[in-house]
Structures are given as C-alpha cells and as structure tokens.
GROMACS .gro file of C-alpha atoms in nm:
model
  122
    1UNK     CA    1  -4.885  -0.672  -1.010
    2UNK     CA    2  -4.593  -0.547  -0.807
    3UNK     CA    3  -4.679  -0.268  -0.564
    4UNK     CA    4  -4.444  -0.015  -0.408
    5UNK     CA    5  -4.531   0.223  -0.127
    6UNK     CA    6  -4.308   0.514  -0.024
    7UNK     CA    7  -4.307   0.665   0.323
    8UNK     CA    8  -4.093   0.897   0.531
    9UNK     CA    9  -4.128   1.220   0.341
   10UNK     CA   10  -4.176   1.551   0.514
   11UNK     CA   11  -4.043   1.896   0.587
   12UNK     CA   12  -3.680   1.937   0.685
   13UNK     CA   13  -3.443   2.230   0.728
   14UNK     CA   14  -3.137   2.276   0.506
   15UNK     CA   15  -2.856   2.055   0.625
   16UNK     CA   16  -3.097   1.813   0.785
   17UNK     CA   17  -3.156   1.444   0.724
   18UNK     CA   18  -3.449   1.230   0.623
   19UNK     CA   19  -3.494   0.862   0.547
   20UNK     CA   20  -3.737   0.743   0.283
   21UNK     CA   21  -3.868   0.387   0.278
   22UNK     CA   22  -4.003   0.189  -0.014
   23UNK     CA   23  -4.204  -0.120   0.077
   24UNK     CA   24  -4.211  -0.370  -0.208
   25UNK     CA   25  -4.493  -0.623  -0.231
   26UNK     CA   26  -4.273  -0.901  -0.366
   27UNK     CA   27  -3.962  -1.068  -0.233
   28UNK     CA   28  -3.835  -1.118  -0.587
   29UNK     CA   29  -3.505  -0.951  -0.654
   30UNK     CA   30  -3.602  -0.649  -0.858
   31UNK     CA   31  -3.363  -0.361  -0.892
   32UNK     CA   32  -3.508  -0.058  -0.717
   33UNK     CA   33  -3.450   0.299  -0.820
   34UNK     CA   34  -3.527   0.628  -0.648
   35UNK     CA   35  -3.644   0.916  -0.860
   36UNK     CA   36  -3.755   1.268  -0.788
   37UNK     CA   37  -3.958   1.527  -0.969
   38UNK     CA   38  -4.001   1.889  -0.882
   39UNK     CA   39  -4.279   2.104  -1.025
   40UNK     CA   40  -4.214   2.186  -1.389
   41UNK     CA   41  -3.910   1.961  -1.416
   42UNK     CA   42  -3.847   1.620  -1.564
   43UNK     CA   43  -3.836   1.315  -1.343
   44UNK     CA   44  -3.475   1.249  -1.242
   45UNK     CA   45  -3.320   0.918  -1.142
   46UNK     CA   46  -3.099   0.970  -0.839
   47UNK     CA   47  -3.007   0.628  -0.700
   48UNK     CA   48  -3.058   0.259  -0.763
   49UNK     CA   49  -2.970  -0.072  -0.607
   50UNK     CA   50  -2.950  -0.412  -0.772
   51UNK     CA   51  -3.175  -0.701  -0.681
   52UNK     CA   52  -2.909  -0.864  -0.470
   53UNK     CA   53  -2.799  -0.536  -0.317
   54UNK     CA   54  -2.441  -0.564  -0.434
   55UNK     CA   55  -2.453  -0.280  -0.686
   56UNK     CA   56  -2.553   0.078  -0.620
   57UNK     CA   57  -2.537   0.382  -0.844
   58UNK     CA   58  -2.600   0.749  -0.777
   59UNK     CA   59  -2.638   1.063  -0.977
   60UNK     CA   60  -2.358   1.309  -0.912
   61UNK     CA   61  -2.578   1.564  -0.735
   62UNK     CA   62  -2.659   1.327  -0.447
   63UNK     CA   63  -2.350   1.107  -0.432
   64UNK     CA   64  -2.180   1.131  -0.091
   65UNK     CA   65  -2.502   1.272   0.060
   66UNK     CA   66  -2.759   1.000  -0.008
   67UNK     CA   67  -2.730   0.627   0.058
   68UNK     CA   68  -2.953   0.357  -0.086
   69UNK     CA   69  -2.987   0.023   0.089
   70UNK     CA   70  -3.224  -0.270   0.102
   71UNK     CA   71  -3.345  -0.507   0.370
   72UNK     CA   72  -3.427  -0.835   0.202
   73UNK     CA   73  -3.602  -0.972   0.509
   74UNK     CA   74  -3.868  -0.702   0.492
   75UNK     CA   75  -3.857  -0.629   0.117
   76UNK     CA   76  -3.788  -0.266   0.196
   77UNK     CA   77  -3.551  -0.027   0.022
   78UNK     CA   78  -3.429   0.285   0.199
   79UNK     CA   79  -3.292   0.616   0.085
   80UNK     CA   80  -3.100   0.789   0.363
   81UNK     CA   81  -3.064   1.155   0.277
   82UNK     CA   82  -2.822   1.383   0.459
   83UNK     CA   83  -2.701   1.737   0.401
   84UNK     CA   84  -3.031   1.825   0.240
   85UNK     CA   85  -3.044   2.135   0.024
   86UNK     CA   86  -3.325   2.353  -0.108
   87UNK     CA   87  -3.275   2.193  -0.451
   88UNK     CA   88  -3.361   1.851  -0.305
   89UNK     CA   89  -3.723   1.958  -0.268
   90UNK     CA   90  -3.935   1.729  -0.486
   91UNK     CA   91  -4.175   1.439  -0.491
   92UNK     CA   92  -3.967   1.124  -0.447
   93UNK     CA   93  -4.067   0.798  -0.613
   94UNK     CA   94  -3.933   0.446  -0.591
   95UNK     CA   95  -3.965   0.210  -0.883
   96UNK     CA   96  -3.881  -0.150  -0.970
   97UNK     CA   97  -3.699  -0.266  -1.278
   98UNK     CA   98  -3.475  -0.540  -1.417
   99UNK     CA   99  -3.134  -0.386  -1.341
  100UNK     CA  100  -2.950  -0.097  -1.176
  101UNK     CA  101  -2.743   0.076  -1.440
  102UNK     CA  102  -2.505   0.369  -1.441
  103UNK     CA  103  -2.778   0.573  -1.605
  104UNK     CA  104  -3.090   0.569  -1.389
  105UNK     CA  105  -3.359   0.634  -1.644
  106UNK     CA  106  -3.734   0.623  -1.572
  107UNK     CA  107  -3.805   0.427  -1.891
  108UNK     CA  108  -3.608   0.132  -1.751
  109UNK     CA  109  -3.844   0.092  -1.456
  110UNK     CA  110  -4.185  -0.065  -1.490
  111UNK     CA  111  -4.352  -0.047  -1.149
  112UNK     CA  112  -4.388   0.277  -0.955
  113UNK     CA  113  -4.495   0.395  -0.614
  114UNK     CA  114  -4.727   0.687  -0.554
  115UNK     CA  115  -4.456   0.928  -0.439
  116UNK     CA  116  -4.361   1.105  -0.118
  117UNK     CA  117  -4.313   1.479  -0.082
  118UNK     CA  118  -3.982   1.605   0.053
  119UNK     CA  119  -3.962   1.976   0.125
  120UNK     CA  120  -3.640   2.146   0.232
  121UNK     CA  121  -3.717   2.483   0.378
  122UNK     CA  122  -3.593   2.714   0.651
   0.00000   0.00000   0.00000
C-alpha cells in the first residue's frame, strides 16, 4: 500500500511563507494532489502535479501564491506557500491518484497522508 507522509506545517504570520513536503513511499509516477480542510468545512483540492511533473493545476485562491513541485530522485512533492493569509489556516493533506486534472477533487485520489496543520496567525 502506498504511504504518504506530510511535514513542514506550523505557525506563520500573515504574509509569511512555509513549505510543505510530502514523502511518497513509491517511485511510481502517481499524480499528487494537495488538499486542505479547515474545521467545519469540506476538504478542498488546491494543487496537483502529474506523475511526470509536466502538468500542474491550482485552485484560483492559491494560484500565484503557491507552487507545487516534485523531486523524482527522493519521491518527494513540495508545496511552497507564500503570501499566506488567515484563510489559509487548515490541515493540509497530500494524496496520490491516477491523474492531475483541472478539477482537483478528493474522490479522484486513493491514497492519503495523515495531514499537517498550518496556522496563519498574528
């Protein structure tokens, strides 16, 4: 079974930056998506990257602030977050699936990490 482990969450001030990492237990070329879920809200897909790394998609609310990338040599996917806002506070999850589509929907992803808390607070 594929395993994913997120790291890099924490507390950051508004306008600050944070980088999340997702270590994937397989070198197979799964698409990886980043999702977030705040208390009382639905899980939201925010970014994804294709297995080969050539395709990336973002939800509008994070486009131009967040960047997804992958290092094939270490089977790690990153989410670089800049210009963080209060509304970015959530538990962030990475997940593996068959493709990275324009719509980043949780149902398309089969394997999930345990989540990492990101809190934006002054």
